[in-house]
Amino acid sequence: MTKTPITVAYGDGIGPEIMSATLRVLEAAGAELDIETVEIGEKVYKRGVDTGMDPGAWDSLRRTRVLLKAPITTPQGGGYKSLNVTMRKALNLYANVRPTIAYSPFVETKHPAMDLVIIRENEEDLYAGIEHRQTHQVYQCLKLITQPGSERVIRYAFDYARTNGRKKVTCFVKDNIMKLTDGLFHKVFDQIAAEYPDLEHETLIVDIGAARLANTPERFDVVVMPNLYGDILSDVTAEISGSVGLAPSANIGDGFAMFEAIHGSAPDIAGMNVANPSGLLLASVMMLVHIGQATVAERVHRAWLRTIEDGVHTRDIFRDGVSQKQVSTTEFADAVIARLGEQPQVLKPVSYREDAAIAHRKWQPVPKAHKQLVGVDVFLDWQPGSPDDLGHQLKAIGVGDLKLEVITNRGIKVWPNGLPETFCTDHWRCRFRKPEGAGVEPNEVVELQRKIVESGFDVIKTENLYTFDGVPGFSAVHG
């Protein structure tokens, strides 16, 4: 077999110990790897590289397109960018894949039957990192959900389920509140689900879905969701499975992939040879499947399962009466190597197809709709008086038929006919529209803003209001 080039980063804290243990197991199992080692993390940050990854590391990754990464330490203080977020966006790693399995009775858990995979959109949502302070009292974070971003991760989830013999895909959203953003994710999910009639599918509001996931995780199989929900709930499921230290993670894109454990660098135990390498080892199993070495992946995973069954445990999962021997990091790797070729006797055996890597399909752009400007939301920093005072002043400002329609504060209608009990901040949304939803010219919006500014108001931003094939592309006003 031709050796597959991969990039390896030993990381910080316990990273070098668990990476050395992992690579020893892979070598003993017969993995055909051409390894390029790079330095990333704390030392690189402290050399003045704000991303934690110098140009040489990027060059290696461009050559190999596969990164096996140990945890890193981001120095405290401002000015340091998250390496993971940078890589996900720079390399288009749009799908975060987090298998979560209970290993009862060998690893303690209240959910012995859980066996699920969370697939999280990895680039968008609130993690776009677009934030602003707009007034003395109000800060804003933009939530971005796109049609291509949603389609790619949802289609990946269905392809993953089909390829790996899973039966159901569940979508978590909050589109009863965020009707446009989460509504788009839900709509795309339903469209793609129709292409996979062999798989069950369902959609749950994220709050009840999260409750069920924590209480009865065994009812789920593959769960796909936007970035923030997935970030939180993948950690929840890892914890309730028995140990975060056993959980692997893959970040998958069209041309690149990154594999890692989900835990941190644990500097408090660095150099003590006590860390559990299982999360990184299982991530390397996912890597082997991805690069087409499924047979080796099976050998490693089965030997690891047999080691867990035999009660050879590191201190984080060691339990009197269940565990047989507490071992160090290096001793755990030795135990897995000694069991290569063996099968688990109690835990579910694993098998991987040689063609199990998911083939990437390009997203299909939707036909362009007729887009029409129909109004504008003008946001003001204003505090001198009541909503009625503001409404009275803005009613006198307009451009032709483009007049003030409604004012909201924190999303609640406060003018006209607002409730006096409503608490207001210094951040006001003032919606201007024409009668009967008539069209608006861009120069009318510019002229309106000029008049508002000349009247002494502090305009902090505007949002144009559009319809798409007659359907409003903006949220309705509630109050």
Coordinates of C-alpha atoms in Angstrom, one line a residue:
M1 CA 0.0 0.0 0.0
T2 CA 1.3 3.5 -0.9
K3 CA 1.8 5.6 2.2
T4 CA -0.7 8.4 2.7
P5 CA 0.8 11.7 3.7
I6 CA -0.6 13.3 6.8
T7 CA 0.3 16.3 8.9
V8 CA 0.8 15.7 12.6
A9 CA 0.8 18.4 15.3
Y10 CA 1.8 17.3 18.8
G11 CA 0.2 20.3 20.5
D12 CA 0.7 21.5 24.0
G13 CA 0.2 20.2 27.6
I14 CA -0.6 16.5 27.4
G15 CA -0.6 16.7 23.6
P16 CA 2.9 15.2 23.0
E17 CA 2.2 12.3 25.3
I18 CA -1.1 11.2 23.8
M19 CA 0.1 11.8 20.3
S20 CA 3.2 9.6 20.8
A21 CA 1.0 6.9 22.2
T22 CA -1.5 7.2 19.3
L23 CA 1.2 7.0 16.6
R24 CA 2.8 4.0 18.3
V25 CA -0.5 2.1 18.1
L26 CA -1.0 3.2 14.4
E27 CA 2.4 2.0 13.4
A28 CA 2.0 -1.3 15.2
A29 CA -1.4 -1.8 13.5
G30 CA 0.2 -1.4 10.1
A31 CA -1.0 2.1 9.1
E32 CA 0.7 3.3 6.0
L33 CA 1.4 6.9 6.8
D34 CA 4.0 9.4 5.6
I35 CA 4.0 11.8 8.5
E36 CA 5.0 15.5 8.3
T37 CA 5.3 17.0 11.8
V38 CA 4.5 20.7 12.4
E39 CA 4.5 22.9 15.4
I40 CA 1.3 24.8 16.3
G41 CA -0.2 26.3 19.5
E42 CA 1.3 28.1 22.5
K43 CA 4.9 28.4 21.4
V44 CA 3.8 29.7 18.0
Y45 CA 1.4 32.2 19.5
K46 CA 4.2 33.5 21.8
R47 CA 6.4 34.0 18.7
G48 CA 3.9 36.6 17.6
V49 CA 1.8 34.5 15.2
D50 CA -1.7 35.5 16.3
T51 CA -3.3 32.4 14.6
G52 CA -1.0 29.9 16.4
M53 CA 0.1 28.3 13.1
D54 CA 3.0 29.6 11.1
P55 CA 3.3 29.5 7.3
G56 CA 5.3 26.3 7.3
A57 CA 2.5 24.4 9.0
W58 CA 0.0 25.8 6.4
D59 CA 2.3 24.6 3.6
S60 CA 2.4 21.1 5.0
L61 CA -1.4 21.0 5.4
R62 CA -1.8 22.2 1.8
R63 CA 0.4 19.2 0.7
T64 CA -1.2 16.5 2.8
R65 CA -4.8 17.9 3.2
V66 CA -5.1 15.8 6.4
L67 CA -4.3 17.0 10.0
L68 CA -4.1 14.8 13.1
K69 CA -4.0 17.3 15.9
A70 CA -3.3 17.0 19.6
P71 CA -4.9 19.7 21.9
I72 CA -3.2 23.1 22.1
T73 CA -3.1 25.9 24.7
T74 CA -4.2 29.4 23.7
P75 CA -2.4 31.9 25.8
Q76 CA -4.5 34.0 28.1
G77 CA -5.2 37.6 27.2
G78 CA -6.4 39.4 24.2
G79 CA -5.1 39.3 20.6
Y80 CA -5.0 35.5 20.1
K81 CA -7.3 34.0 17.5
S82 CA -8.8 30.6 18.0
L83 CA -6.7 28.1 15.9
N84 CA -9.7 25.8 15.4
V85 CA -12.0 28.5 14.3
T86 CA -9.3 29.9 11.9
M87 CA -8.7 26.5 10.4
R88 CA -12.4 25.6 10.0
K89 CA -13.1 28.8 8.1
A90 CA -9.8 29.0 6.1
L91 CA -10.0 25.3 5.0
N92 CA -13.8 25.2 4.6
L93 CA -14.2 22.4 7.3
Y94 CA -18.0 22.7 7.3
A95 CA -18.9 19.5 9.1
N96 CA -17.9 18.6 12.7
V97 CA -18.6 14.9 13.3
R98 CA -18.8 13.8 16.9
P99 CA -19.6 10.1 17.6
T100 CA -20.7 9.5 21.1
I101 CA -21.0 5.9 22.4
A102 CA -21.5 4.4 25.8
Y103 CA -19.1 1.7 26.9
S104 CA -21.1 0.2 29.7
P105 CA -20.5 -1.6 31.9
F106 CA -16.8 -0.9 31.6
V107 CA -17.2 2.9 31.7
E108 CA -19.8 4.3 34.1
T109 CA -22.8 6.0 32.5
K110 CA -26.5 6.4 33.1
H111 CA -27.2 5.7 29.5
P112 CA -25.7 2.4 28.6
A113 CA -27.5 2.1 25.2
M114 CA -26.5 5.4 23.7
D115 CA -24.8 5.3 20.3
L116 CA -25.3 8.5 18.3
V117 CA -23.4 10.9 16.1
I118 CA -23.8 14.7 16.3
I119 CA -23.0 16.5 13.0
R120 CA -22.6 20.2 13.6
E121 CA -22.4 22.9 11.0
N122 CA -18.9 24.3 11.6
E123 CA -18.5 27.7 10.0
E124 CA -21.7 29.9 10.3
D125 CA -24.4 30.8 12.8
L126 CA -23.2 33.1 15.7
Y127 CA -19.7 31.8 15.1
A128 CA -19.2 34.1 12.2
G129 CA -17.8 36.4 14.8
I130 CA -19.5 39.5 13.6
E131 CA -20.2 41.6 16.7
H132 CA -20.7 45.3 17.3
R133 CA -21.3 47.6 20.3
Q134 CA -24.0 49.9 18.9
T135 CA -25.0 52.0 21.9
H136 CA -24.0 52.6 25.5
Q137 CA -26.3 49.8 26.5
V138 CA -26.6 47.4 23.6
Y139 CA -24.2 44.9 21.9
Q140 CA -25.0 42.9 18.8
C141 CA -23.9 39.5 17.5
L142 CA -25.1 38.5 14.0
K143 CA -26.4 35.1 13.3
L144 CA -25.7 34.0 9.7
I145 CA -27.3 30.9 8.2
T146 CA -26.8 30.3 4.5
Q147 CA -28.5 28.0 2.0
P148 CA -25.2 26.5 0.7
G149 CA -23.8 26.1 4.3
S150 CA -27.0 24.4 5.4
E151 CA -27.2 22.1 2.4
R152 CA -23.6 20.9 2.6
V153 CA -23.8 19.9 6.3
I154 CA -27.3 18.4 6.1
R155 CA -26.4 16.4 2.9
Y156 CA -23.3 15.2 4.6
A157 CA -25.3 14.0 7.6
F158 CA -27.6 12.0 5.4
D159 CA -24.7 10.5 3.4
Y160 CA -22.9 9.7 6.7
A161 CA -26.0 7.9 8.0
R162 CA -26.5 5.9 4.8
T163 CA -22.8 5.0 4.5
N164 CA -22.5 3.9 8.2
G165 CA -25.6 1.9 8.4
R166 CA -27.5 4.4 10.5
K167 CA -31.3 4.5 10.3
K168 CA -32.5 8.0 11.2
V169 CA -31.4 11.6 11.0
T170 CA -32.8 14.2 13.4
C171 CA -32.6 18.0 12.9
F172 CA -32.5 20.4 15.9
V173 CA -33.6 24.1 15.2
K174 CA -35.4 27.0 17.0
D175 CA -37.5 28.1 14.0
N176 CA -40.5 28.9 16.2
I177 CA -38.6 32.0 17.2
M178 CA -35.9 32.5 14.5
K179 CA -38.2 31.9 11.6
L180 CA -35.8 33.1 8.8
T181 CA -32.4 31.7 9.9
D182 CA -33.3 28.5 11.6
G183 CA -36.3 28.3 9.3
L184 CA -34.0 28.1 6.4
F185 CA -32.0 25.3 8.0
H186 CA -35.3 23.4 8.7
K187 CA -36.5 24.0 5.1
V188 CA -33.3 22.7 3.6
F189 CA -33.4 19.7 5.9
D190 CA -36.9 18.7 4.7
Q191 CA -35.8 19.2 1.0
I192 CA -32.8 17.0 1.4
A193 CA -34.6 14.3 3.5
A194 CA -36.9 13.7 0.6
E195 CA -33.9 12.5 -1.4
Y196 CA -33.2 9.7 1.1
P197 CA -36.4 7.7 1.4
D198 CA -34.5 4.8 3.0
L199 CA -33.7 6.9 6.1
E200 CA -36.2 8.1 8.8
H201 CA -36.1 11.8 9.5
E202 CA -37.5 14.2 12.1
T203 CA -37.2 17.8 13.3
L204 CA -37.3 18.9 16.9
I205 CA -37.3 22.3 18.5
V206 CA -33.8 22.5 20.1
D207 CA -35.0 23.0 23.7
I208 CA -37.2 19.9 23.9
G209 CA -34.7 18.1 21.6
A210 CA -31.9 18.9 24.1
A211 CA -33.9 17.7 27.0
R212 CA -34.6 14.4 25.3
L213 CA -31.0 14.1 24.2
A214 CA -29.9 14.4 27.8
N215 CA -32.6 12.1 29.2
T216 CA -33.0 9.4 26.5
P217 CA -30.0 9.7 24.1
E218 CA -30.6 6.1 22.9
R219 CA -33.6 7.3 20.9
F220 CA -31.3 9.3 18.6
D221 CA -29.0 8.1 15.8
V222 CA -27.6 10.9 13.7
V223 CA -28.4 14.5 14.8
V224 CA -27.6 17.5 12.6
M225 CA -27.9 21.1 13.8
P226 CA -26.5 24.6 13.4
N227 CA -23.2 25.6 14.9
L228 CA -24.1 26.9 18.4
Y229 CA -26.5 24.1 19.3
G230 CA -24.1 21.5 18.1
D231 CA -21.2 22.9 20.0
I232 CA -23.1 22.8 23.3
L233 CA -24.9 19.5 22.8
S234 CA -22.0 17.5 21.5
D235 CA -20.2 18.3 24.8
V236 CA -23.3 17.3 26.7
T237 CA -23.6 14.0 25.0
A238 CA -19.9 13.3 25.5
E239 CA -20.2 13.9 29.2
I240 CA -23.3 11.8 29.7
S241 CA -21.7 8.9 27.8
G242 CA -19.2 8.4 30.6
S243 CA -16.1 10.5 29.8
V244 CA -15.2 13.4 27.6
G245 CA -11.7 11.9 27.5
L246 CA -13.0 9.1 25.2
A247 CA -14.6 11.3 22.6
P248 CA -13.1 11.9 19.1
S249 CA -13.9 14.6 16.6
A250 CA -13.5 15.0 12.9
N251 CA -13.7 18.3 11.0
I252 CA -14.5 17.6 7.3
G253 CA -14.4 19.8 4.3
D254 CA -14.4 19.4 0.5
G255 CA -10.6 19.2 0.3
F256 CA -9.3 19.0 3.8
A257 CA -9.9 17.2 7.1
M258 CA -8.8 17.6 10.7
F259 CA -9.0 14.9 13.4
E260 CA -8.6 15.5 17.1
A261 CA -9.8 14.7 20.6
I262 CA -12.5 17.0 22.0
H263 CA -10.7 17.6 25.4
G264 CA -8.2 20.3 26.1
S265 CA -4.5 20.3 26.7
A266 CA -4.8 19.7 30.5
P267 CA -1.5 21.5 31.4
D268 CA -2.0 20.5 35.1
I269 CA -1.2 16.9 34.3
A270 CA 1.3 17.5 31.4
G271 CA 4.4 15.4 31.6
M272 CA 3.0 13.0 34.3
N273 CA 2.2 10.2 31.8
V274 CA -1.3 9.7 33.2
A275 CA -3.5 11.2 30.4
N276 CA -5.9 9.0 28.5
P277 CA -5.0 8.9 24.8
S278 CA -8.3 7.3 23.8
G279 CA -10.0 10.4 22.4
L280 CA -7.1 11.1 20.0
L281 CA -6.7 7.4 19.2
L282 CA -10.3 7.1 18.2
A283 CA -9.9 10.3 16.2
S284 CA -7.1 8.6 14.4
V285 CA -9.4 5.7 13.6
M286 CA -11.8 8.2 11.9
M287 CA -8.8 9.5 10.0
L288 CA -7.8 6.1 8.8
V289 CA -11.3 5.5 7.5
H290 CA -11.2 8.9 5.8
I291 CA -7.9 8.2 3.9
G292 CA -9.1 4.7 2.8
Q293 CA -7.3 2.5 5.4
A294 CA -10.5 0.9 6.9
T295 CA -8.9 -2.4 7.6
V296 CA -6.3 -0.8 9.9
A297 CA -9.0 1.3 11.4
E298 CA -10.9 -1.8 12.4
R299 CA -7.8 -3.4 13.9
V300 CA -7.1 -0.4 16.1
H301 CA -10.7 0.2 17.1
R302 CA -11.3 -3.5 18.0
A303 CA -8.1 -3.7 20.0
W304 CA -9.1 -0.6 21.9
L305 CA -12.5 -2.0 22.7
R306 CA -10.9 -5.2 23.9
T307 CA -8.5 -3.2 26.1
I308 CA -11.5 -1.3 27.7
E309 CA -13.3 -4.7 28.2
D310 CA -10.3 -6.1 29.9
G311 CA -10.4 -3.4 32.5
V312 CA -7.0 -1.8 31.5
H313 CA -7.9 1.8 32.3
T314 CA -6.2 5.1 32.8
R315 CA -7.0 6.9 36.0
D316 CA -9.8 9.1 34.6
I317 CA -12.1 6.1 34.0
F318 CA -10.7 3.7 36.6
R319 CA -13.3 2.3 39.0
D320 CA -12.8 -0.2 41.8
G321 CA -14.8 -3.4 41.1
V322 CA -14.9 -2.8 37.4
S323 CA -11.4 -1.9 36.3
Q324 CA -8.6 -4.5 36.6
K325 CA -5.5 -2.4 36.3
Q326 CA -4.8 1.3 36.4
V327 CA -2.2 2.2 33.8
S328 CA -0.2 5.2 32.5
T329 CA -0.5 6.7 29.0
T330 CA 2.3 4.6 27.6
E331 CA 1.1 1.4 29.3
F332 CA -2.4 2.0 27.8
A333 CA -0.9 2.2 24.3
D334 CA 1.1 -1.0 25.0
A335 CA -2.1 -2.8 26.1
V336 CA -3.9 -1.8 22.9
I337 CA -0.9 -2.9 20.8
A338 CA -0.9 -6.3 22.6
R339 CA -4.5 -6.8 21.6
L340 CA -4.2 -6.0 17.9
G341 CA -6.0 -8.7 16.0
E342 CA -8.4 -9.4 18.9
Q343 CA -12.2 -8.8 18.9
P344 CA -14.3 -7.4 21.7
Q345 CA -16.3 -10.0 23.5
V346 CA -19.0 -7.8 25.1
L347 CA -19.0 -4.4 23.5
K348 CA -20.4 -4.0 19.9
P349 CA -17.7 -4.9 17.4
V350 CA -16.9 -2.4 14.7
S351 CA -16.5 -2.7 11.0
Y352 CA -15.6 -0.2 8.3
R353 CA -16.1 -0.2 4.6
E354 CA -13.1 0.5 2.4
D355 CA -15.3 3.1 0.6
A356 CA -16.6 4.6 3.8
A357 CA -15.2 8.1 3.1
I358 CA -18.1 10.4 2.2
A359 CA -18.0 11.6 -1.4
H360 CA -18.6 15.3 -1.4
R361 CA -21.2 16.7 -3.7
K362 CA -21.4 20.3 -4.7
W363 CA -24.3 22.3 -3.3
Q364 CA -27.0 23.2 -5.7
P365 CA -27.7 27.0 -5.9
V366 CA -31.4 27.9 -5.7
P367 CA -32.9 29.9 -8.6
K368 CA -32.6 33.6 -8.1
A369 CA -35.9 35.1 -6.9
H370 CA -37.2 38.5 -7.8
K371 CA -35.8 40.8 -5.2
Q372 CA -37.6 44.1 -4.4
L373 CA -36.8 46.8 -1.9
V374 CA -39.9 47.6 0.1
G375 CA -38.7 49.6 3.1
V376 CA -35.9 50.2 5.7
D377 CA -35.3 49.6 9.3
V378 CA -33.3 52.6 10.8
F379 CA -31.6 51.8 14.1
L380 CA -31.0 54.8 16.5
D381 CA -29.0 55.4 19.6
W382 CA -31.6 57.6 21.5
Q383 CA -32.5 58.1 25.1
P384 CA -34.0 61.5 25.8
G385 CA -37.7 60.5 26.2
S386 CA -40.5 58.0 25.7
P387 CA -41.4 55.9 22.7
D388 CA -44.3 58.3 22.0
D389 CA -41.8 61.2 22.0
L390 CA -39.6 59.4 19.5
G391 CA -42.6 58.4 17.3
H392 CA -43.9 62.0 17.3
Q393 CA -40.5 63.3 16.1
L394 CA -40.0 60.7 13.4
K395 CA -43.5 60.9 12.0
A396 CA -42.5 64.4 10.8
I397 CA -39.6 62.9 8.7
G398 CA -40.3 61.0 5.5
V399 CA -39.5 60.9 1.8
G400 CA -42.7 61.0 -0.2
D401 CA -44.9 58.0 0.9
L402 CA -42.0 56.4 2.8
K403 CA -43.1 57.0 6.3
L404 CA -42.6 55.7 9.8
E405 CA -44.6 52.5 10.4
V406 CA -43.5 51.1 13.7
I407 CA -40.9 51.4 16.4
T408 CA -39.5 48.5 18.4
N409 CA -37.1 48.2 21.3
R410 CA -35.3 44.9 21.8
G411 CA -37.7 43.4 19.3
I412 CA -40.9 44.5 21.1
K413 CA -43.3 47.0 19.5
V414 CA -43.4 50.2 21.6
W415 CA -45.0 52.6 19.1
P416 CA -47.7 53.0 18.1
N417 CA -49.9 51.8 20.9
G418 CA -47.1 50.3 23.0
L419 CA -47.5 49.2 26.6
P420 CA -46.2 51.7 29.2
E421 CA -44.8 48.8 31.2
T422 CA -42.3 47.8 28.5
F423 CA -38.7 48.3 29.5
C424 CA -36.7 50.2 26.9
T425 CA -33.0 50.6 26.3
D426 CA -31.2 53.3 24.2
H427 CA -31.4 51.1 21.0
W428 CA -34.5 51.7 18.8
R429 CA -35.5 50.0 15.5
C430 CA -37.6 52.4 13.4
R431 CA -39.3 50.8 10.4
F432 CA -40.2 53.0 7.4
R433 CA -42.4 51.6 4.6
K434 CA -44.8 52.8 1.9
P435 CA -48.6 52.1 2.0
E436 CA -49.6 48.6 0.7
G437 CA -46.0 47.4 0.7
A438 CA -45.2 49.5 -2.4
G439 CA -41.6 49.4 -3.8
V440 CA -38.9 51.8 -2.6
E441 CA -36.0 53.2 -4.6
P442 CA -32.5 53.0 -3.1
N443 CA -32.1 56.8 -3.4
E444 CA -35.2 57.3 -1.2
V445 CA -33.5 55.3 1.6
V446 CA -30.4 57.4 1.3
E447 CA -32.5 60.6 1.4
L448 CA -34.5 59.4 4.4
Q449 CA -31.3 58.7 6.4
R450 CA -29.9 62.1 5.5
K451 CA -33.1 63.8 6.8
I452 CA -33.0 61.7 10.0
V453 CA -29.3 62.6 10.7
E454 CA -30.0 66.3 9.9
S455 CA -32.8 66.2 12.5
G456 CA -30.2 65.4 15.1
F457 CA -30.6 61.7 15.5
D458 CA -27.7 59.2 15.9
V459 CA -28.2 56.5 13.2
I460 CA -26.1 53.5 14.1
K461 CA -27.1 51.3 11.2
T462 CA -29.8 50.6 8.6
E463 CA -31.2 47.3 7.2
N464 CA -33.0 47.4 3.9
L465 CA -36.2 45.4 3.8
Y466 CA -36.7 43.2 0.7
T467 CA -39.2 40.8 -0.6
F468 CA -38.2 37.7 -2.7
D469 CA -40.8 36.7 -5.2
G470 CA -43.2 38.6 -3.0
V471 CA -42.3 36.8 0.2
P472 CA -40.9 39.1 3.0
G473 CA -37.2 38.6 3.7
F474 CA -37.5 40.2 7.1
S475 CA -39.1 39.4 10.4
A476 CA -42.5 40.7 11.4
V477 CA -42.9 43.1 14.3
H478 CA -44.3 41.6 17.4
G479 CA -45.9 43.4 20.2

